[in-house]
Amino acid sequence: MRILSGIQPSGIIHIGNYFGMIKKMIESQNDGELFAFIASYHALTSVKDKEFLETNTFEAAVNFLALGMDPEKSTFWVQHHVKEVLELYWILSNNTSMGLLERAHSYKDKTSKGISANHGLFSYPVLMAADILVFDSNIVPVGKDQIQHVEMARDIANSINHAYKEELFVLPQAKVDEVVATVPGTDGAKMSKSYGNTIDMFNTKKKIKKQVMGIVTDSKGLDDVKQWEDNNIYKISELFMNEGELKDLQKRFETPGEGYGHFKITLLEKINNYFEPYEEKRAHLLENPKEVHEILAFGASKASKIASEKMRIIRDAVGLI
Ligand code: ADP
Ligand code: TRP
């Protein structure tokens, strides 16, 4: 079984990215053959700053490797190092209806917020389909917001299979972990770097403390009985605590004497402890960029081999001799 997923290098990663996606990707190395890449071409739809894209691509690679991506066992590369996806993107484009792309939530959301769309943003799901289909991916672990894109890849694959040759493309399946489908931000809305409500994974201790202390609550004081259901501190704590610890926290909410600040400090300690084991490897990689680039080049060569073989079959099927 082949599992594939990508992440855009478009900013500092937060715990929503981690629990919604990165963690699942890393864990899936035990379930099958993992293909994971940094979606640098996709980032171009929104990032127009050279330094920013370069830095974030490098840091995304460092973060994945520090968190347990195993470049020997899995195939891990940067999207633009394997150019075959662009060729497939064009072939798929000619088998994708305008209507399908017009229905994409990501495009509709952005344009409804007044962000003027470029063609890259509009055709973004086709490139994503190329990423998925060129590697014959079976399973695509994604956050909830990406399910529609995987379904579109499936639709596009289906229509080409009908038009040319059954079974040219494997039909991919999205995999979403319902428990953490949407990690809430410090204000209770979906955590997202564009809403400024994130808790970052690898920021400075000071910054992470500021983010946790900024979690929005009601105004109940020390002597009040507090509701843990629907409380933002509690909801985020659920990601970091086991059942026993959560029971304890519930009791503390229901017993007067402590305030929300105390619960935030408990959560902050859990967060710091959770990511601490990855810090050393991360620091090592940040200081040794050559090592990181070699790992990525090795991953790109493994990915290229598969993609170029698949493209030979596809070119032949559509008449590009
Ligand atoms: P952001 O919303 O911060 O811009 P991205 O859109 O770059 O995040 O998302 C990268 C990956 O992380 C996607 O697979 C997405 O589904 C997942 N993800 C992002 N935010 C969350 C969240 N709050 N809960 C669960 N998964 C998330
Ligand atoms: N669009 C995805 C995101 O924003 C990133 C991505 C690009 C991707 N290509 C992919 C994810 C292929 C899964 C499969 O998060």
GROMACS .gro file of C-alpha atoms and ligand atoms in nm:
model
  363
    1MET     CA    1   0.000   0.000   0.000
    2ARG     CA    2   0.136   0.338  -0.098
    3ILE     CA    3   0.068   0.637   0.125
    4LEU     CA    4   0.141   0.988  -0.001
    5SER     CA    5   0.105   1.336   0.139
    6GLY     CA    6   0.253   1.682   0.103
    7ILE     CA    7   0.273   1.994   0.312
    8GLN     CA    8   0.315   2.351   0.194
    9PRO     CA    9   0.620   2.536   0.324
   10SER     CA   10   0.419   2.847   0.386
   11GLY     CA   11   0.499   2.942   0.746
   12ILE     CA   12   0.588   2.837   1.098
   13ILE     CA   13   0.422   2.503   1.173
   14HIS     CA   14   0.167   2.492   1.450
   15ILE     CA   15   0.013   2.214   1.657
   16GLY     CA   16  -0.288   2.208   1.421
   17ASN     CA   17  -0.058   2.110   1.132
   18TYR     CA   18   0.111   1.858   1.359
   19PHE     CA   19  -0.194   1.676   1.495
   20GLY     CA   20  -0.401   1.723   1.178
   21MET     CA   21  -0.138   1.594   0.946
   22ILE     CA   22   0.234   1.566   1.023
   23LYS     CA   23   0.194   1.317   1.309
   24LYS     CA   24  -0.024   1.091   1.096
   25MET     CA   25   0.224   1.108   0.811
   26ILE     CA   26   0.516   1.013   1.033
   27GLU     CA   27   0.320   0.730   1.195
   28SER     CA   28   0.208   0.596   0.860
   29GLN     CA   29   0.568   0.492   0.794
   30ASN     CA   30   0.470   0.178   0.986
   31ASP     CA   31   0.156   0.112   0.778
   32GLY     CA   32   0.297   0.106   0.428
   33GLU     CA   33   0.532   0.268   0.183
   34LEU     CA   34   0.533   0.642   0.262
   35PHE     CA   35   0.589   0.914   0.002
   36ALA     CA   36   0.610   1.258   0.159
   37PHE     CA   37   0.709   1.587   0.004
   38ILE     CA   38   0.728   1.958   0.067
   39ALA     CA   39   0.483   2.123  -0.171
   40SER     CA   40   0.703   2.409  -0.293
   41TYR     CA   41   0.515   2.458  -0.623
   42HIS     CA   42   0.187   2.480  -0.436
   43ALA     CA   43   0.333   2.742  -0.203
   44LEU     CA   44   0.401   2.964  -0.506
   45THR     CA   45   0.025   3.024  -0.533
   46SER     CA   46   0.050   3.244  -0.224
   47VAL     CA   47   0.419   3.309  -0.146
   48LYS     CA   48   0.592   3.571  -0.358
   49ASP     CA   49   0.897   3.619  -0.140
   50LYS     CA   50   1.212   3.429  -0.244
   51GLU     CA   51   1.383   3.431   0.099
   52PHE     CA   52   1.062   3.329   0.272
   53LEU     CA   53   1.004   3.033   0.041
   54GLU     CA   54   1.366   2.917   0.062
   55THR     CA   55   1.378   2.939   0.440
   56ASN     CA   56   1.045   2.772   0.493
   57THR     CA   57   1.120   2.489   0.252
   58PHE     CA   58   1.443   2.417   0.439
   59GLU     CA   59   1.276   2.444   0.779
   60ALA     CA   60   0.986   2.222   0.678
   61ALA     CA   61   1.241   1.956   0.577
   62VAL     CA   62   1.427   1.997   0.907
   63ASN     CA   63   1.104   1.973   1.107
   64PHE     CA   64   0.988   1.656   0.933
   65LEU     CA   65   1.325   1.489   0.978
   66ALA     CA   66   1.346   1.595   1.343
   67LEU     CA   67   0.996   1.462   1.407
   68GLY     CA   68   1.085   1.117   1.277
   69MET     CA   69   1.069   1.109   0.899
   70ASP     CA   70   1.303   0.826   0.805
   71PRO     CA   71   1.457   0.901   0.464
   72GLU     CA   72   1.581   0.544   0.418
   73LYS     CA   73   1.251   0.375   0.489
   74SER     CA   74   1.035   0.641   0.321
   75THR     CA   75   1.071   0.863   0.016
   76PHE     CA   76   1.101   1.226   0.124
   77TRP     CA   77   1.171   1.509  -0.122
   78VAL     CA   78   1.090   1.865  -0.230
   79GLN     CA   79   0.815   1.885  -0.492
   80HIS     CA   80   1.004   2.093  -0.751
   81HIS     CA   81   1.296   1.848  -0.756
   82VAL     CA   82   1.075   1.598  -0.940
   83LYS     CA   83   0.956   1.779  -1.253
   84GLU     CA   84   0.739   1.498  -1.389
   85VAL     CA   85   0.445   1.629  -1.185
   86LEU     CA   86   0.435   1.938  -1.405
   87GLU     CA   87   0.408   1.731  -1.720
   88LEU     CA   88   0.130   1.522  -1.572
   89TYR     CA   89  -0.039   1.840  -1.449
   90TRP     CA   90  -0.079   1.952  -1.810
   91ILE     CA   91  -0.215   1.618  -1.925
   92LEU     CA   92  -0.463   1.614  -1.636
   93SER     CA   93  -0.563   1.976  -1.702
   94ASN     CA   94  -0.696   1.872  -2.039
   95ASN     CA   95  -0.919   1.619  -1.872
   96THR     CA   96  -1.049   1.842  -1.592
   97SER     CA   97  -1.369   2.039  -1.637
   98MET     CA   98  -1.390   2.406  -1.540
   99GLY     CA   99  -1.696   2.320  -1.333
  100LEU     CA  100  -1.501   2.080  -1.114
  101LEU     CA  101  -1.240   2.345  -1.033
  102GLU     CA  102  -1.501   2.615  -0.979
  103ARG     CA  103  -1.653   2.401  -0.703
  104ALA     CA  104  -1.324   2.378  -0.504
  105HIS     CA  105  -1.375   2.516  -0.151
  106SER     CA  106  -1.020   2.647  -0.120
  107TYR     CA  107  -1.060   2.859  -0.432
  108LYS     CA  108  -1.414   2.972  -0.343
  109ASP     CA  109  -1.309   3.063   0.014
  110LYS     CA  110  -1.015   3.270  -0.101
  111THR     CA  111  -1.203   3.456  -0.372
  112SER     CA  112  -1.497   3.519  -0.138
  113LYS     CA  113  -1.252   3.687   0.103
  114GLY     CA  114  -1.159   3.920  -0.179
  115ILE     CA  115  -0.822   3.758  -0.253
  116SER     CA  116  -0.787   3.794  -0.628
  117ALA     CA  117  -0.719   3.451  -0.771
  118ASN     CA  118  -0.441   3.375  -1.012
  119HIS     CA  119  -0.453   3.079  -1.246
  120GLY     CA  120  -0.218   2.883  -1.019
  121LEU     CA  121  -0.463   2.901  -0.731
  122PHE     CA  122  -0.751   2.801  -0.958
  123SER     CA  123  -0.571   2.501  -1.101
  124TYR     CA  124  -0.405   2.405  -0.771
  125PRO     CA  125  -0.619   2.088  -0.732
  126VAL     CA  126  -0.494   1.962  -1.070
  127LEU     CA  127  -0.133   1.988  -0.958
  128MET     CA  128  -0.229   1.814  -0.636
  129ALA     CA  129  -0.393   1.539  -0.841
  130ALA     CA  130  -0.070   1.503  -1.042
  131ASP     CA  131   0.129   1.467  -0.717
  132ILE     CA  132  -0.100   1.191  -0.605
  133LEU     CA  133  -0.150   1.006  -0.933
  134VAL     CA  134   0.207   1.002  -1.063
  135PHE     CA  135   0.304   0.785  -0.766
  136ASP     CA  136   0.005   0.546  -0.785
  137SER     CA  137  -0.090   0.650  -0.432
  138ASN     CA  138  -0.357   0.448  -0.253
  139ILE     CA  139  -0.398   0.648   0.065
  140VAL     CA  140  -0.360   1.023   0.118
  141PRO     CA  141  -0.358   1.132   0.484
  142VAL     CA  142  -0.478   1.493   0.501
  143GLY     CA  143  -0.655   1.743   0.723
  144LYS     CA  144  -1.029   1.786   0.675
  145ASP     CA  145  -0.990   2.088   0.446
  146GLN     CA  146  -0.801   1.880   0.190
  147ILE     CA  147  -1.053   1.597   0.150
  148GLN     CA  148  -1.225   1.764  -0.141
  149HIS     CA  149  -0.895   1.795  -0.326
  150VAL     CA  150  -0.828   1.423  -0.290
  151GLU     CA  151  -1.181   1.352  -0.416
  152MET     CA  152  -1.109   1.573  -0.717
  153ALA     CA  153  -0.791   1.372  -0.786
  154ARG     CA  154  -1.008   1.062  -0.780
  155ASP     CA  155  -1.261   1.220  -1.020
  156ILE     CA  156  -0.988   1.326  -1.260
  157ALA     CA  157  -0.827   0.979  -1.247
  158ASN     CA  158  -1.162   0.820  -1.314
  159SER     CA  159  -1.235   1.034  -1.616
  160ILE     CA  160  -0.893   0.968  -1.772
  161ASN     CA  161  -0.926   0.598  -1.703
  162HIS     CA  162  -1.255   0.605  -1.895
  163ALA     CA  163  -1.120   0.817  -2.177
  164TYR     CA  164  -0.799   0.623  -2.241
  165LYS     CA  165  -0.733   0.306  -2.057
  166GLU     CA  166  -0.892   0.152  -1.752
  167GLU     CA  167  -0.650   0.129  -1.463
  168LEU     CA  168  -0.405   0.385  -1.599
  169PHE     CA  169  -0.442   0.556  -1.264
  170VAL     CA  170  -0.494   0.415  -0.917
  171LEU     CA  171  -0.796   0.576  -0.746
  172PRO     CA  172  -0.669   0.743  -0.427
  173GLN     CA  173  -0.852   0.756  -0.096
  174ALA     CA  174  -0.825   1.040   0.159
  175LYS     CA  175  -0.761   0.941   0.518
  176VAL     CA  176  -0.869   1.177   0.794
  177ASP     CA  177  -0.834   1.122   1.165
  178GLU     CA  178  -1.177   1.228   1.291
  179VAL     CA  179  -1.057   1.282   1.649
  180VAL     CA  180  -0.824   1.562   1.548
  181ALA     CA  181  -0.992   1.655   1.220
  182THR     CA  182  -0.991   2.019   1.328
  183VAL     CA  183  -0.756   2.138   1.600
  184PRO     CA  184  -0.904   2.450   1.762
  185GLY     CA  185  -0.695   2.765   1.788
  186THR     CA  186  -0.646   2.983   2.096
  187ASP     CA  187  -0.975   3.160   2.013
  188GLY     CA  188  -1.171   2.838   1.956
  189ALA     CA  189  -1.189   2.875   1.575
  190LYS     CA  190  -0.988   2.639   1.350
  191MET     CA  191  -0.621   2.688   1.426
  192SER     CA  192  -0.462   2.853   1.125
  193LYS     CA  193  -0.162   3.073   1.064
  194SER     CA  194  -0.386   3.308   0.871
  195TYR     CA  195  -0.609   3.366   1.178
  196GLY     CA  196  -0.325   3.447   1.421
  197ASN     CA  197  -0.462   3.191   1.671
  198THR     CA  198  -0.183   2.935   1.661
  199ILE     CA  199   0.030   2.759   1.916
  200ASP     CA  200   0.359   2.692   1.741
  201MET     CA  201   0.563   2.376   1.778
  202PHE     CA  202   0.916   2.503   1.760
  203ASN     CA  203   0.902   2.870   1.842
  204THR     CA  204   1.087   3.030   2.139
  205LYS     CA  205   0.968   2.925   2.486
  206LYS     CA  206   0.862   3.286   2.543
  207LYS     CA  207   0.648   3.300   2.229
  208ILE     CA  208   0.479   2.965   2.298
  209LYS     CA  209   0.404   3.076   2.655
  210LYS     CA  210   0.249   3.395   2.521
  211GLN     CA  211   0.032   3.195   2.282
  212VAL     CA  212  -0.087   2.953   2.551
  213MET     CA  213  -0.155   3.231   2.801
  214GLY     CA  214  -0.359   3.399   2.527
  215ILE     CA  215  -0.611   3.114   2.502
  216VAL     CA  216  -0.955   3.271   2.517
  217THR     CA  217  -1.186   3.172   2.806
  218ASP     CA  218  -1.491   3.313   2.981
  219SER     CA  219  -1.431   3.543   3.277
  220LYS     CA  220  -1.489   3.301   3.565
  221GLY     CA  221  -1.256   3.359   3.861
  222LEU     CA  222  -1.067   3.145   4.112
  223ASP     CA  223  -1.370   3.077   4.330
  224ASP     CA  224  -1.609   2.979   4.053
  225VAL     CA  225  -1.695   2.629   3.941
  226LYS     CA  226  -1.588   2.612   3.578
  227GLN     CA  227  -1.718   2.420   3.281
  228TRP     CA  228  -1.454   2.211   3.105
  229GLU     CA  229  -1.685   2.111   2.821
  230ASP     CA  230  -1.626   2.347   2.530
  231ASN     CA  231  -1.347   2.528   2.715
  232ASN     CA  232  -1.058   2.611   2.480
  233ILE     CA  233  -0.787   2.520   2.733
  234TYR     CA  234  -0.951   2.183   2.785
  235LYS     CA  235  -0.999   2.119   2.415
  236ILE     CA  236  -0.631   2.182   2.342
  237SER     CA  237  -0.529   1.981   2.651
  238GLU     CA  238  -0.710   1.682   2.501
  239LEU     CA  239  -0.433   1.658   2.243
  240PHE     CA  240  -0.159   1.632   2.503
  241MET     CA  241  -0.311   1.447   2.798
  242ASN     CA  242  -0.412   1.088   2.858
  243GLU     CA  243  -0.747   0.986   3.004
  244GLY     CA  244  -0.630   0.997   3.365
  245GLU     CA  245  -0.477   1.341   3.324
  246LEU     CA  246  -0.794   1.468   3.161
  247LYS     CA  247  -1.009   1.336   3.447
  248ASP     CA  248  -0.778   1.523   3.684
  249LEU     CA  249  -0.813   1.841   3.483
  250GLN     CA  250  -1.193   1.807   3.479
  251LYS     CA  251  -1.188   1.786   3.859
  252ARG     CA  252  -0.975   2.098   3.882
  253PHE     CA  253  -1.225   2.286   3.662
  254GLU     CA  254  -1.508   2.176   3.887
  255THR     CA  255  -1.332   2.259   4.216
  256PRO     CA  256  -1.308   2.627   4.317
  257GLY     CA  257  -0.961   2.752   4.411
  258GLU     CA  258  -0.776   2.761   4.081
  259GLY     CA  259  -0.811   2.992   3.783
  260TYR     CA  260  -0.771   2.948   3.409
  261GLY     CA  261  -0.410   3.071   3.440
  262HIS     CA  262  -0.324   2.759   3.640
  263PHE     CA  263  -0.472   2.528   3.379
  264LYS     CA  264  -0.283   2.713   3.109
  265ILE     CA  265   0.046   2.659   3.294
  266THR     CA  266  -0.029   2.286   3.319
  267LEU     CA  267  -0.100   2.278   2.946
  268LEU     CA  268   0.214   2.477   2.864
  269GLU     CA  269   0.429   2.224   3.054
  270LYS     CA  270   0.266   1.938   2.865
  271ILE     CA  271   0.330   2.109   2.532
  272ASN     CA  272   0.694   2.183   2.613
  273ASN     CA  273   0.753   1.826   2.731
  274TYR     CA  274   0.580   1.684   2.426
  275PHE     CA  275   0.808   1.851   2.171
  276GLU     CA  276   1.127   1.859   2.379
  277PRO     CA  277   1.259   1.520   2.260
  278TYR     CA  278   1.276   1.650   1.901
  279GLU     CA  279   1.471   1.968   1.977
  280GLU     CA  280   1.819   1.816   1.973
  281LYS     CA  281   1.785   1.656   1.631
  282ARG     CA  282   1.626   1.973   1.500
  283ALA     CA  283   1.915   2.187   1.626
  284HIS     CA  284   2.166   1.947   1.471
  285LEU     CA  285   1.997   1.963   1.129
  286LEU     CA  286   1.963   2.340   1.137
  287GLU     CA  287   2.339   2.361   1.192
  288ASN     CA  288   2.415   2.110   0.916
  289PRO     CA  289   2.224   2.220   0.606
  290LYS     CA  290   2.446   2.011   0.379
  291GLU     CA  291   2.320   1.697   0.548
  292VAL     CA  292   1.961   1.808   0.492
  293HIS     CA  293   2.022   1.885   0.124
  294GLU     CA  294   2.183   1.544   0.071
  295ILE     CA  295   1.885   1.369   0.228
  296LEU     CA  296   1.648   1.564   0.004
  297ALA     CA  297   1.853   1.489  -0.309
  298PHE     CA  298   1.849   1.119  -0.222
  299GLY     CA  299   1.469   1.135  -0.178
  300ALA     CA  300   1.424   1.319  -0.509
  301SER     CA  301   1.625   1.054  -0.694
  302LYS     CA  302   1.408   0.776  -0.550
  303ALA     CA  303   1.087   0.967  -0.635
  304SER     CA  304   1.210   1.057  -0.987
  305LYS     CA  305   1.271   0.696  -1.076
  306ILE     CA  306   0.909   0.604  -1.005
  307ALA     CA  307   0.762   0.920  -1.157
  308SER     CA  308   0.958   0.892  -1.480
  309GLU     CA  309   0.860   0.528  -1.526
  310LYS     CA  310   0.493   0.619  -1.471
  311MET     CA  311   0.517   0.911  -1.717
  312ARG     CA  312   0.646   0.677  -1.986
  313ILE     CA  313   0.328   0.471  -1.949
  314ILE     CA  314   0.105   0.780  -1.944
  315ARG     CA  315   0.267   0.942  -2.249
  316ASP     CA  316   0.222   0.620  -2.436
  317ALA     CA  317  -0.144   0.592  -2.330
  318VAL     CA  318  -0.238   0.943  -2.449
  319GLY     CA  319  -0.038   0.938  -2.772
  320LEU     CA  320   0.268   1.142  -2.686
  321ILE     CA  321   0.520   0.920  -2.860
  322ADP     P1  322  -0.292   2.687   0.783
  322ADP     O1  323  -0.441   2.679   0.797
  322ADP     O2  324  -0.225   2.724   0.912
  322ADP     O3  325  -0.250   2.778   0.668
  322ADP     P2  326  -0.224   2.475   0.604
  322ADP     O4  327  -0.343   2.508   0.521
  322ADP     O5  328  -0.088   2.508   0.550
  322ADP     O6  329  -0.242   2.542   0.748
  322ADP     O7  330  -0.234   2.321   0.641
  322ADP     C1  331  -0.129   2.226   0.631
  322ADP     C2  332  -0.183   2.092   0.675
  322ADP     O8  333  -0.220   2.093   0.814
  322ADP     C3  334  -0.309   2.049   0.599
  322ADP     O9  335  -0.306   1.909   0.576
  322ADP     C4  336  -0.421   2.083   0.693
  322ADP    O10  337  -0.532   2.000   0.674
  322ADP     C5  338  -0.357   2.061   0.830
  322ADP     N1  339  -0.414   2.155   0.927
  322ADP     C6  340  -0.399   2.288   0.928
  322ADP     N2  341  -0.466   2.345   1.030
  322ADP     C7  342  -0.528   2.244   1.095
  322ADP     C8  343  -0.613   2.237   1.209
  322ADP     N3  344  -0.648   2.345   1.278
  322ADP     N4  345  -0.659   2.116   1.247
  322ADP     C9  346  -0.624   2.005   1.179
  322ADP     N5  347  -0.544   2.004   1.071
  322ADP    C10  348  -0.495   2.121   1.028
  323TRP     N1  349  -0.261   2.108  -0.077
  323TRP     C1  350  -0.200   2.049   0.039
  323TRP     C2  351  -0.208   2.148   0.158
  323TRP     O1  352  -0.223   2.265   0.139
  323TRP     C3  353  -0.056   2.014   0.012
  323TRP     C4  354  -0.043   1.913  -0.097
  323TRP     C5  355   0.005   1.935  -0.224
  323TRP     C6  356  -0.081   1.776  -0.092
  323TRP     N2  357   0.001   1.821  -0.294
  323TRP     C7  358  -0.051   1.721  -0.218
  323TRP     C8  359  -0.134   1.697   0.009
  323TRP     C9  360  -0.076   1.586  -0.246
  323TRP    C10  361  -0.161   1.562  -0.020
  323TRP    C11  362  -0.132   1.509  -0.148
  323TRP     O2  363  -0.198   2.106   0.270
   0.00000   0.00000   0.00000
